[in-house]
Amino acid sequence: MICKGFVTTMSHVSAPCLLDRWIEENNAIVDKWKQHSDRGDAVTREQGLTLLKWCYVESHKLLQKIQGVPAVPAHVQLELTVVYNCCLFSFSQTQFTEAEHLLTHSLERALGAVGCDRPPPEPRVFWCTVLKSLGSTSSLRSCTLQLLCLHWALWLSTCRLGHIQELQEELRSLSEGLGAGERDDRRAAGEVAVEMSAVRPAVLVHPRDLKDLLLICTVIAQGAELLCEGQCSEALTVLQRDPSPLAPRDLLAQIHTLTGLCLSRTGRPHSAVQCYRKALETDVRCVCALHQSILVYRQLGNTQAEIQALRLLHSILMMPPATQPAVAPPPIVCPASLLPGQSLSSLLSVPSPLSVLHSLAQKCVLHGSVSEGVEHYLDLLAFLQSDHQLSQGFSEAPPLPRLPELYLEAGSSLLTAQQPADCLALCDEVISTTLELLPERLLLEEPMEASVHGSPDKLGLGQDRLGVVLWSGAAYLLQAHCYSHLKDWKQAVTHYTRCINLLMKVCIKQKGCVKQELGVRTLQRLKGLALAGRGISFTHRDQKRESLRDLQLSLQAAPGCVSTGQWLTEVLWRLGRKQEAAACWEKTQSSSTAPSLEGVPLYLLDRQTGPSLDLTDLRRRVEEFTNTQHS
């Protein structure tokens, strides 16, 4: 049997040889990866991933060899360096739990090697013990601090910002500590030359580079979390820390964007716009800053700036993605792996290109650029009917309206652009699509509970049963508007009547609700517009009594409509009821409560589509009559 003393003697004799061999293996793995990274696009991405997997396996094998013997002080620096590289390869494979286990286990071995007890697992207590026991040793200071840096990265990647907050003082002092640790390592190299090789173990990522990346990513993660919690002032304080001048431009742009969000939410929209502009100057690909600036322009009522920004955002989102060199080697640690939190994703989300195009089309139609708006609507419909697929990663808000609503909005825009024939065609599509889905009767109770008799729900529309009625009714309404525009009053009356008859299938049973739900308000507005349109058409057909009835019913369904009140004045005048006409005119002109258009679809806005009323002549007649009565 070999005596214990002989084994100990042999281990001391073989230690330098083992260290040399392990250092060579470690450096060979690191050099192989760095050579691959330096070659850039000379290798394919698949080759890069294969090499990364190989390095991951080989580094773990090396660590198993080192940890297969008892930990001794002479081996600790090498073991901790190999653990650092090994954990970085695990990190690149998103094996965060594995990396953390290796890190803590190796530090516990190192503490045992220098005669210290295992510390409690709480992060602050654990690291205070490690830094006091190992960090105070000159030869181990640097490799201990680089493992603290790595643990920081693991906490950030797993959204454990509380641990980072607990150790913020220790983490902030890393810059000075890493530099001092390297100098101590070099000074101590001569003292341990007997036990250690002259060749230093190489590291995969320089700890100072990792620390700089972690600093700015932590600022972003903490700022985003505070913003989502509504603590805007605290978030602003965090985001205004001076970042490293060498920080990646895309991360600096994110900080400017988050700062703009803080300013916007604390009532400083103009300062927010300046931050968004700075973000775009820093990184032209920061589309979230452009999107946020659009929201601020909308809040400020700067419609032209909003439209210009929408045009730019849509053109950027529709650009094909930059061709990524199928070859670029995957980075070991990248910002995306350090910032996985939902808080940041939600704050920096961008709507889909189709949603932006829809907003642009609406804004153009509502603010005078009708022909441009029509083009955007037609582009939107063409894209939805094509087989093109959009890339993923866009926000679901705001969602696109349902296809029938988009057809109706496009049709309304075409009519405004004096293209009634194209509007008629789009409305025919809506009518034919919804025809078989229309219920024979629909009972609504507020809050909305639909009870349907008749047609089954073939498309599983569920709560959209009222929507089907509204879409079909709106299509008939727009077609009637088209015939009014063409002065075909007979067809106009026919289509207004179809709309009214369809809406009469809906019965509303109120339960004392003061505020009507949006669907019911839309129904009432649609009914009011259809009755007013038919009343005006009857006026042009010289059917004055029918016109009077419909205009009065219209004001009951949708009170406060000025144009309907003016037409009612005209009809009363033509019927010889001048006293009532004057009273109606006075009431219409003095009304200060215009109907709320909040949530009203674009296609249900009151538009003058047929011959307009000569208000100057009507005013003159009413005023002359009133003056005569007073005199």
XYZ file of C-alpha atoms in Angstrom:
631
model
C 0.000 0.000 0.000
C 1.306 3.446 -0.873
C 1.615 5.677 2.149
C -0.192 8.963 2.424
C 3.055 10.923 2.657
C 4.247 9.448 -0.639
C 1.004 10.540 -2.372
C 1.368 14.041 -0.948
C 4.974 14.235 -2.124
C 4.040 13.042 -5.593
C 1.164 15.542 -5.820
C 3.539 18.403 -5.029
C 6.030 17.186 -7.606
C 3.376 16.842 -10.311
C 1.497 20.059 -9.490
C 3.517 22.399 -11.763
C 3.205 19.915 -14.615
C -0.573 19.664 -14.138
C -0.935 23.443 -13.935
C 0.988 23.904 -17.166
C -1.145 21.326 -18.925
C -4.433 22.809 -17.640
C -3.387 26.345 -18.528
C -2.461 25.186 -22.034
C -5.843 23.491 -22.439
C -7.683 26.578 -21.198
C -5.740 28.923 -23.449
C -6.193 26.623 -26.449
C -9.991 26.738 -26.032
C -10.005 30.520 -25.594
C -7.627 31.081 -28.529
C -9.699 28.834 -30.790
C -12.836 30.879 -30.070
C -11.069 34.230 -30.416
C -9.548 33.208 -33.762
C -13.030 32.305 -34.962
C -14.377 35.689 -33.776
C -11.525 37.535 -35.496
C -12.259 35.774 -38.786
C -15.739 37.344 -38.797
C -17.595 36.510 -42.025
C -15.006 33.995 -43.157
C -17.043 31.207 -41.531
C -20.725 30.373 -41.586
C -23.060 30.869 -38.648
C -23.560 27.118 -38.410
C -19.808 26.647 -38.097
C -19.755 29.291 -35.374
C -22.508 27.545 -33.408
C -20.770 24.209 -33.789
C -17.516 25.670 -32.491
C -19.340 27.344 -29.605
C -20.835 24.000 -28.612
C -17.398 22.373 -28.842
C -15.838 25.057 -26.638
C -18.682 24.656 -24.157
C -18.097 20.893 -23.896
C -14.300 21.122 -23.753
C -14.293 23.852 -21.101
C -16.572 21.710 -18.908
C -14.277 18.724 -19.378
C -11.309 20.816 -18.282
C -13.163 22.077 -15.221
C -14.066 18.500 -14.272
C -10.357 17.581 -14.399
C -9.389 20.511 -12.177
C -12.166 19.841 -9.701
C -11.380 16.135 -9.713
C -8.561 16.775 -7.250
C -8.811 18.490 -3.866
C -8.656 22.272 -3.989
C -5.279 23.673 -2.936
C -4.193 27.333 -2.835
C -1.800 26.854 -5.759
C -4.678 25.816 -8.050
C -7.308 28.370 -6.991
C -6.423 31.171 -9.424
C -6.456 28.803 -12.395
C -9.670 27.089 -11.279
C -11.518 30.378 -10.859
C -10.328 31.591 -14.267
C -11.452 28.353 -15.925
C -14.793 28.629 -14.092
C -15.172 32.175 -15.465
C -14.637 30.947 -19.055
C -16.744 27.842 -18.529
C -19.659 29.866 -17.134
C -19.440 32.284 -20.056
C -19.830 29.374 -22.475
C -22.799 28.149 -20.382
C -24.207 31.687 -20.498
C -23.974 31.701 -24.294
C -26.074 28.520 -24.315
C -28.616 30.189 -21.941
C -27.702 27.629 -19.279
C -28.024 30.217 -16.513
C -28.815 27.797 -13.677
C -25.882 25.612 -14.596
C -23.546 28.605 -14.754
C -24.663 29.846 -11.350
C -24.189 26.412 -9.778
C -20.654 26.135 -11.202
C -19.807 29.634 -9.990
C -20.991 29.186 -6.389
C -19.583 25.653 -6.108
C -16.167 26.759 -7.316
C -16.077 29.727 -4.957
C -16.966 27.431 -2.055
C -14.046 25.155 -3.069
C -11.750 28.177 -3.203
C -12.875 29.296 0.254
C -12.197 25.803 1.571
C -8.708 25.861 0.031
C -7.782 28.979 1.999
C -9.300 27.650 5.194
C -12.678 29.469 5.270
C -16.080 28.000 6.045
C -18.886 27.860 3.484
C -20.902 31.131 3.694
C -24.733 31.373 3.784
C -26.398 31.402 0.326
C -27.877 34.914 0.617
C -26.167 36.924 -2.185
C -24.979 39.840 -0.065
C -23.648 37.701 2.795
C -22.117 35.206 0.366
C -20.243 37.827 -1.646
C -19.126 39.873 1.347
C -17.537 36.678 2.694
C -15.939 35.855 -0.664
C -14.558 39.356 -1.184
C -13.203 39.504 2.343
C -11.564 36.048 2.189
C -10.425 35.777 -1.439
C -10.512 39.377 -2.654
C -8.038 40.427 -0.008
C -5.492 37.929 -1.369
C -3.449 39.741 -4.015
C -3.106 36.734 -6.331
C -6.859 35.989 -6.243
C -8.360 39.479 -6.290
C -8.783 39.811 -10.055
C -10.271 36.357 -10.687
C -12.638 36.831 -7.719
C -13.893 40.155 -9.061
C -14.400 38.764 -12.556
C -16.655 36.081 -11.056
C -18.620 38.801 -9.265
C -18.977 40.451 -12.657
C -20.257 37.183 -14.090
C -22.735 36.701 -11.240
C -23.982 40.227 -11.984
C -24.626 39.164 -15.582
C -26.566 36.100 -14.399
C -28.748 38.190 -12.077
C -29.459 40.659 -14.877
C -30.343 37.914 -17.369
C -32.764 36.314 -14.918
C -34.363 39.652 -13.884
C -33.126 39.537 -10.283
C -32.540 43.250 -9.960
C -33.000 43.055 -6.191
C -29.705 41.167 -5.804
C -27.948 43.817 -7.902
C -29.448 46.535 -5.697
C -28.223 44.783 -2.551
C -24.649 44.701 -3.863
C -24.665 48.043 -5.680
C -21.715 49.433 -3.686
C -19.553 46.390 -4.414
C -20.541 46.426 -8.091
C -19.836 50.137 -8.517
C -16.295 49.643 -7.172
C -15.554 46.937 -9.750
C -13.774 49.364 -12.134
C -11.098 50.259 -9.646
C -10.982 46.740 -8.240
C -10.451 45.012 -11.576
C -7.500 47.273 -12.469
C -5.903 46.859 -9.058
C -6.499 43.121 -9.110
C -4.636 42.694 -12.377
C -1.643 44.621 -11.049
C -1.626 42.500 -7.896
C -1.804 39.323 -9.974
C 1.237 40.349 -12.007
C 3.165 41.332 -8.867
C 2.290 38.072 -7.160
C 3.268 35.972 -10.156
C 6.932 36.000 -9.093
C 6.059 34.962 -5.541
C 4.240 31.796 -6.664
C 6.502 30.918 -9.570
C 7.362 27.620 -7.964
C 3.747 26.527 -7.894
C 2.436 28.264 -10.989
C 3.373 28.430 -14.624
C 4.806 31.624 -16.061
C 2.048 31.507 -18.667
C -1.124 33.230 -17.407
C -4.545 31.595 -18.009
C -6.455 33.483 -20.718
C -9.991 34.804 -20.278
C -12.748 34.628 -22.868
C -14.151 38.137 -22.299
C -12.168 40.849 -20.578
C -13.910 41.608 -17.257
C -13.671 45.369 -17.827
C -15.534 45.031 -21.147
C -18.162 42.870 -19.485
C -18.484 45.340 -16.613
C -19.048 48.298 -18.987
C -21.811 46.386 -20.779
C -23.401 45.348 -17.484
C -23.414 48.923 -16.181
C -25.473 50.343 -19.043
C -27.755 47.285 -19.245
C -28.469 47.562 -15.516
C -29.367 51.239 -15.912
C -31.792 50.318 -18.700
C -33.343 47.400 -16.784
C -33.770 49.371 -13.549
C -35.154 52.410 -15.383
C -37.651 50.269 -17.305
C -38.856 48.494 -14.170
C -39.357 51.768 -12.290
C -41.216 53.227 -15.279
C -43.583 50.273 -15.413
C -44.220 50.687 -11.674
C -45.146 54.341 -12.262
C -42.091 55.713 -10.439
C -41.118 58.124 -13.216
C -38.997 60.507 -11.125
C -36.971 57.642 -9.659
C -36.564 56.129 -13.135
C -35.335 59.479 -14.471
C -32.693 59.641 -11.729
C -31.435 56.165 -12.664
C -31.419 56.856 -16.418
C -29.476 60.098 -16.066
C -26.382 58.374 -14.682
C -23.413 59.021 -16.944
C -22.979 55.971 -19.209
C -19.640 54.790 -20.507
C -18.620 56.743 -23.632
C -17.797 53.403 -25.255
C -21.295 51.980 -24.663
C -23.037 50.529 -27.750
C -25.030 53.145 -29.657
C -28.235 51.118 -29.618
C -28.141 50.950 -25.808
C -27.484 54.689 -25.516
C -30.484 55.246 -27.815
C -32.627 53.084 -25.517
C -31.604 55.226 -22.538
C -32.593 58.405 -24.426
C -35.931 56.805 -25.338
C -36.703 55.726 -21.772
C -35.720 59.190 -20.538
C -38.188 60.660 -23.039
C -40.898 58.359 -21.701
C -40.211 59.591 -18.147
C -40.451 63.213 -19.278
C -43.619 62.573 -21.276
C -45.329 60.884 -18.324
C -44.366 63.725 -15.976
C -45.951 66.385 -18.201
C -42.920 67.557 -20.192
C -43.771 66.536 -23.777
C -41.459 69.035 -25.507
C -38.454 67.807 -23.510
C -39.536 64.244 -24.328
C -39.449 65.007 -28.067
C -35.886 66.307 -27.661
C -34.879 63.016 -26.034
C -36.501 61.001 -28.834
C -34.666 63.126 -31.386
C -31.385 62.495 -29.557
C -32.134 58.752 -29.568
C -32.611 58.780 -33.349
C -29.424 60.804 -33.812
C -27.572 58.219 -31.730
C -29.054 55.216 -33.548
C -31.150 55.715 -36.683
C -32.614 52.215 -36.216
C -34.288 53.183 -32.917
C -37.833 53.072 -34.296
C -39.354 52.971 -30.801
C -38.166 56.578 -30.305
C -39.889 57.574 -33.551
C -43.075 55.802 -32.443
C -43.038 57.563 -29.070
C -42.537 60.934 -30.753
C -45.688 60.238 -32.791
C -47.653 59.722 -29.573
C -46.341 63.026 -28.186
C -47.236 64.908 -31.405
C -50.735 63.411 -31.119
C -50.970 64.572 -27.508
C -49.841 68.093 -28.500
C -52.266 68.232 -31.428
C -49.403 68.712 -33.922
C -51.110 66.778 -36.706
C -48.696 67.636 -39.516
C -45.669 66.524 -37.478
C -47.555 63.359 -36.535
C -48.353 62.558 -40.183
C -44.741 63.151 -41.258
C -43.469 60.892 -38.465
C -46.034 58.201 -39.382
C -44.846 58.284 -42.999
C -41.238 57.889 -41.892
C -42.018 55.110 -39.400
C -44.009 53.144 -41.964
C -41.286 53.435 -44.592
C -38.665 52.216 -42.097
C -40.790 49.290 -40.886
C -41.529 48.187 -44.452
C -37.858 48.125 -45.416
C -36.472 44.608 -45.787
C -34.331 43.650 -42.800
C -30.652 44.297 -43.256
C -28.987 41.200 -44.583
C -27.319 39.660 -41.634
C -24.040 37.999 -42.666
C -25.180 34.389 -42.295
C -21.765 34.256 -41.028
C -21.437 36.571 -38.109
C -20.141 34.651 -35.063
C -22.592 34.697 -32.163
C -21.361 36.906 -29.309
C -20.712 35.242 -25.981
C -22.605 37.946 -24.062
C -24.981 40.296 -25.886
C -27.433 42.978 -24.672
C -30.426 40.875 -25.721
C -29.451 38.127 -23.262
C -28.905 40.675 -20.488
C -32.227 42.496 -21.043
C -34.924 39.828 -21.341
C -37.520 41.547 -19.097
C -41.113 42.166 -20.156
C -40.979 45.695 -18.721
C -38.453 46.849 -21.310
C -40.143 44.948 -24.139
C -43.485 46.600 -23.443
C -41.985 50.088 -23.156
C -39.965 49.827 -26.370
C -42.622 48.013 -28.399
C -43.532 49.290 -31.848
C -46.852 48.686 -33.666
C -46.870 46.590 -36.804
C -46.335 48.249 -40.216
C -50.010 47.618 -41.060
C -51.175 49.311 -37.866
C -48.948 52.310 -38.662
C -50.289 52.408 -42.239
C -53.854 52.354 -40.909
C -53.134 55.259 -38.538
C -51.503 57.175 -41.392
C -54.490 56.579 -43.693
C -56.933 57.772 -41.036
C -54.933 60.901 -40.223
C -54.605 61.836 -43.896
C -58.344 61.468 -44.529
C -59.333 63.381 -41.408
C -56.899 66.235 -41.960
C -57.194 67.153 -45.605
C -54.889 64.762 -47.483
C -57.784 62.622 -48.695
C -56.176 61.343 -51.894
C -53.076 60.194 -49.975
C -55.306 58.577 -47.368
C -57.199 56.658 -50.071
C -53.905 55.344 -51.477
C -52.861 54.129 -48.038
C -56.202 52.400 -47.480
C -55.972 50.629 -50.827
C -52.378 49.565 -50.078
C -53.541 48.227 -46.714
C -56.384 46.201 -48.240
C -54.110 44.887 -50.993
C -51.551 43.703 -48.439
C -54.195 41.984 -46.299
C -55.496 40.118 -49.351
C -52.012 39.017 -50.401
C -49.939 36.119 -49.102
C -47.217 38.349 -47.692
C -46.167 37.652 -44.145
C -44.854 40.320 -41.778
C -41.913 39.611 -39.534
C -42.692 38.969 -35.870
C -41.829 41.092 -32.857
C -44.312 43.961 -33.200
C -46.750 45.125 -30.564
C -50.370 43.957 -30.737
C -51.546 47.455 -29.800
C -53.301 49.182 -31.328
C -54.960 46.227 -33.064
C -56.145 46.595 -36.636
C -59.926 46.889 -37.069
C -61.750 43.892 -38.495
C -61.678 43.564 -42.271
C -65.288 44.763 -42.829
C -64.470 47.929 -40.862
C -61.384 48.531 -42.993
C -63.507 48.146 -46.135
C -66.009 50.663 -44.761
C -63.273 53.147 -43.811
C -61.741 52.806 -47.270
C -65.167 53.201 -48.876
C -65.901 56.343 -46.862
C -62.539 57.768 -47.914
C -63.238 56.998 -51.571
C -66.574 58.795 -51.328
C -64.884 61.820 -49.743
C -62.418 61.726 -52.654
C -65.384 61.938 -55.091
C -65.115 58.283 -56.186
C -68.623 56.963 -55.447
C -68.423 54.021 -57.871
C -65.415 52.535 -56.026
C -67.155 53.127 -52.703
C -70.240 51.241 -53.932
C -68.064 48.269 -54.921
C -66.355 48.036 -51.519
C -69.701 48.263 -49.730
C -71.058 45.449 -51.888
C -68.193 43.287 -50.559
C -69.207 44.015 -46.973
C -72.902 43.343 -47.637
C -72.242 40.041 -49.404
C -69.894 38.923 -46.608
C -72.333 39.657 -43.795
C -75.600 38.755 -45.541
C -75.879 35.176 -44.248
C -74.750 36.163 -40.752
C -77.482 38.732 -40.099
C -79.885 37.738 -37.301
C -83.620 37.977 -37.764
C -83.802 39.731 -34.419
C -81.221 40.860 -31.880
C -82.058 41.709 -28.275
C -79.458 43.720 -26.361
C -79.483 44.251 -22.635
C -77.139 46.771 -21.042
C -74.583 45.774 -19.934
C -74.270 44.071 -23.310
C -75.859 40.639 -23.332
C -76.911 39.576 -26.832
C -79.806 37.219 -27.389
C -80.132 36.219 -31.029
C -83.043 34.605 -32.820
C -82.712 33.280 -36.331
C -79.440 32.851 -38.153
C -76.782 30.713 -36.437
C -73.359 32.178 -35.675
C -71.609 30.546 -38.649
C -68.264 32.291 -38.215
C -68.159 32.128 -34.428
C -68.467 35.900 -34.159
C -69.781 35.715 -30.598
C -69.945 39.231 -29.229
C -69.610 40.638 -32.794
C -73.241 39.820 -33.589
C -74.072 43.474 -33.124
C -70.974 44.284 -35.160
C -72.313 42.294 -38.111
C -75.517 44.349 -38.051
C -73.597 47.608 -37.747
C -71.195 46.740 -40.594
C -74.004 45.769 -42.958
C -76.053 48.819 -41.971
C -73.060 51.128 -42.446
C -72.464 49.629 -45.905
C -76.052 50.455 -46.929
C -75.630 53.935 -45.421
C -72.478 54.620 -47.469
C -74.157 53.337 -50.629
C -77.074 55.686 -49.967
C -74.559 58.532 -49.527
C -73.073 57.590 -52.916
C -76.469 57.834 -54.615
C -77.072 61.165 -52.866
C -73.764 62.352 -54.280
C -74.942 61.211 -57.741
C -78.332 62.916 -57.117
C -80.125 59.600 -57.665
C -82.652 60.314 -54.939
C -84.797 57.244 -55.548
C -81.860 54.856 -55.031
C -80.700 56.948 -52.076
C -84.103 56.545 -50.371
C -84.035 52.795 -51.107
C -80.632 52.248 -49.511
C -81.295 54.487 -46.513
C -84.480 52.461 -45.970
C -82.533 49.178 -46.146
C -80.175 50.504 -43.511
C -83.041 51.619 -41.249
C -84.936 48.334 -41.629
C -81.812 46.389 -40.718
C -81.195 48.485 -37.595
C -84.805 48.022 -36.503
C -83.995 44.340 -35.932
C -81.998 45.388 -32.885
C -83.973 45.901 -29.698
C -82.273 47.533 -26.696
C -83.488 46.672 -23.226
C -81.912 49.119 -20.798
C -81.314 48.313 -17.140
C -81.037 51.872 -15.927
C -77.495 52.371 -17.248
C -76.617 56.046 -17.473
C -73.755 55.670 -19.927
C -74.442 53.699 -23.082
C -71.845 51.256 -24.278
C -69.946 52.051 -27.449
C -71.853 49.524 -29.580
C -75.208 51.011 -28.574
C -73.983 54.568 -29.166
C -72.730 53.538 -32.610
C -76.094 51.942 -33.357
C -77.967 55.116 -32.382
C -75.652 57.316 -34.450
C -76.008 55.054 -37.482
C -79.782 55.155 -37.125
C -79.718 58.949 -36.799
C -77.566 59.374 -39.931
C -79.749 57.010 -41.967
C -82.962 58.784 -40.970
C -81.432 62.208 -41.644
C -80.110 61.048 -45.028
C -83.496 59.656 -46.051
C -85.202 62.824 -44.829
C -82.899 64.991 -46.957
C -83.487 62.698 -49.956
C -87.251 63.035 -49.462
C -86.765 66.812 -49.444
C -85.142 66.665 -52.872
C -88.051 64.490 -54.068
C -90.455 67.137 -52.699
C -91.888 64.641 -50.198
C -91.917 67.194 -47.418
C -94.065 65.380 -44.861
C -91.983 62.185 -45.078
C -88.894 64.363 -44.823
C -90.221 66.101 -41.702
C -90.968 62.762 -40.026
C -87.489 61.313 -40.697
C -85.589 64.435 -39.665
C -87.486 64.617 -36.376
C -86.856 60.910 -35.720
C -83.184 61.438 -36.557
C -82.813 64.096 -33.867
C -84.484 61.753 -31.376
C -82.027 58.948 -32.207
C -78.938 61.190 -32.289
C -79.632 64.546 -30.609
C -77.481 67.594 -31.245
C -76.668 67.108 -34.949
C -76.441 70.658 -36.354
C -76.834 69.756 -40.032
C -79.998 67.732 -39.302
C -81.454 70.693 -37.373
C -80.714 73.014 -40.296
C -82.468 70.700 -42.770
C -85.413 70.409 -40.394
C -85.637 74.220 -40.389
C -85.701 74.211 -44.195
C -88.464 71.576 -44.372
C -90.610 73.374 -41.807
C -90.188 76.572 -43.803
C -91.254 74.865 -47.017
C -94.320 73.477 -45.238
C -95.285 77.029 -44.302
C -94.645 76.449 -40.592
C -92.389 79.490 -40.342
C -92.828 80.068 -36.605
C -91.654 76.509 -35.895
C -88.857 76.918 -38.444
C -87.585 80.055 -36.681
C -87.718 78.301 -33.298
C -85.882 75.281 -34.723
C -83.227 77.564 -36.240
C -82.735 79.384 -32.941
C -82.424 76.104 -31.042
C -79.934 74.695 -33.541
C -77.751 77.809 -33.566
C -77.710 78.190 -29.781
C -76.998 74.520 -29.044
C -73.646 74.229 -27.279
C -73.727 70.477 -26.696
C -72.403 68.823 -29.824
C -72.688 65.024 -29.840
C -69.546 63.253 -28.645
C -67.623 61.655 -31.515
C -65.294 59.705 -29.219
C -64.961 56.164 -30.534
C -67.124 56.904 -33.589
C -65.800 55.027 -36.641
C -64.424 57.055 -39.527
C -67.237 55.917 -41.815
C -69.904 57.272 -39.429
C -68.628 60.822 -39.303
C -71.229 63.251 -40.678
C -70.079 64.165 -44.174
C -71.810 66.412 -46.729
C -72.022 63.993 -49.636
C -74.953 65.407 -51.599
C -76.047 68.917 -52.565
C -75.543 71.135 -49.549
C -78.102 73.434 -48.016
C -77.786 77.154 -48.784
C -77.375 78.298 -45.202
C -76.912 81.961 -46.142
C -80.291 82.092 -47.847
C -81.963 80.116 -45.023
C -80.492 82.446 -42.384
C -81.682 85.517 -44.326
C -85.219 84.187 -44.624
C -85.451 83.225 -40.947
C -84.003 86.538 -39.756
C -86.360 88.550 -41.995
C -89.319 86.598 -40.603
C -88.126 87.064 -37.010
C -87.615 90.801 -37.495
C -91.070 91.102 -39.018
C -92.594 89.277 -36.057
C -90.829 91.538 -33.559
C -91.830 94.704 -35.398
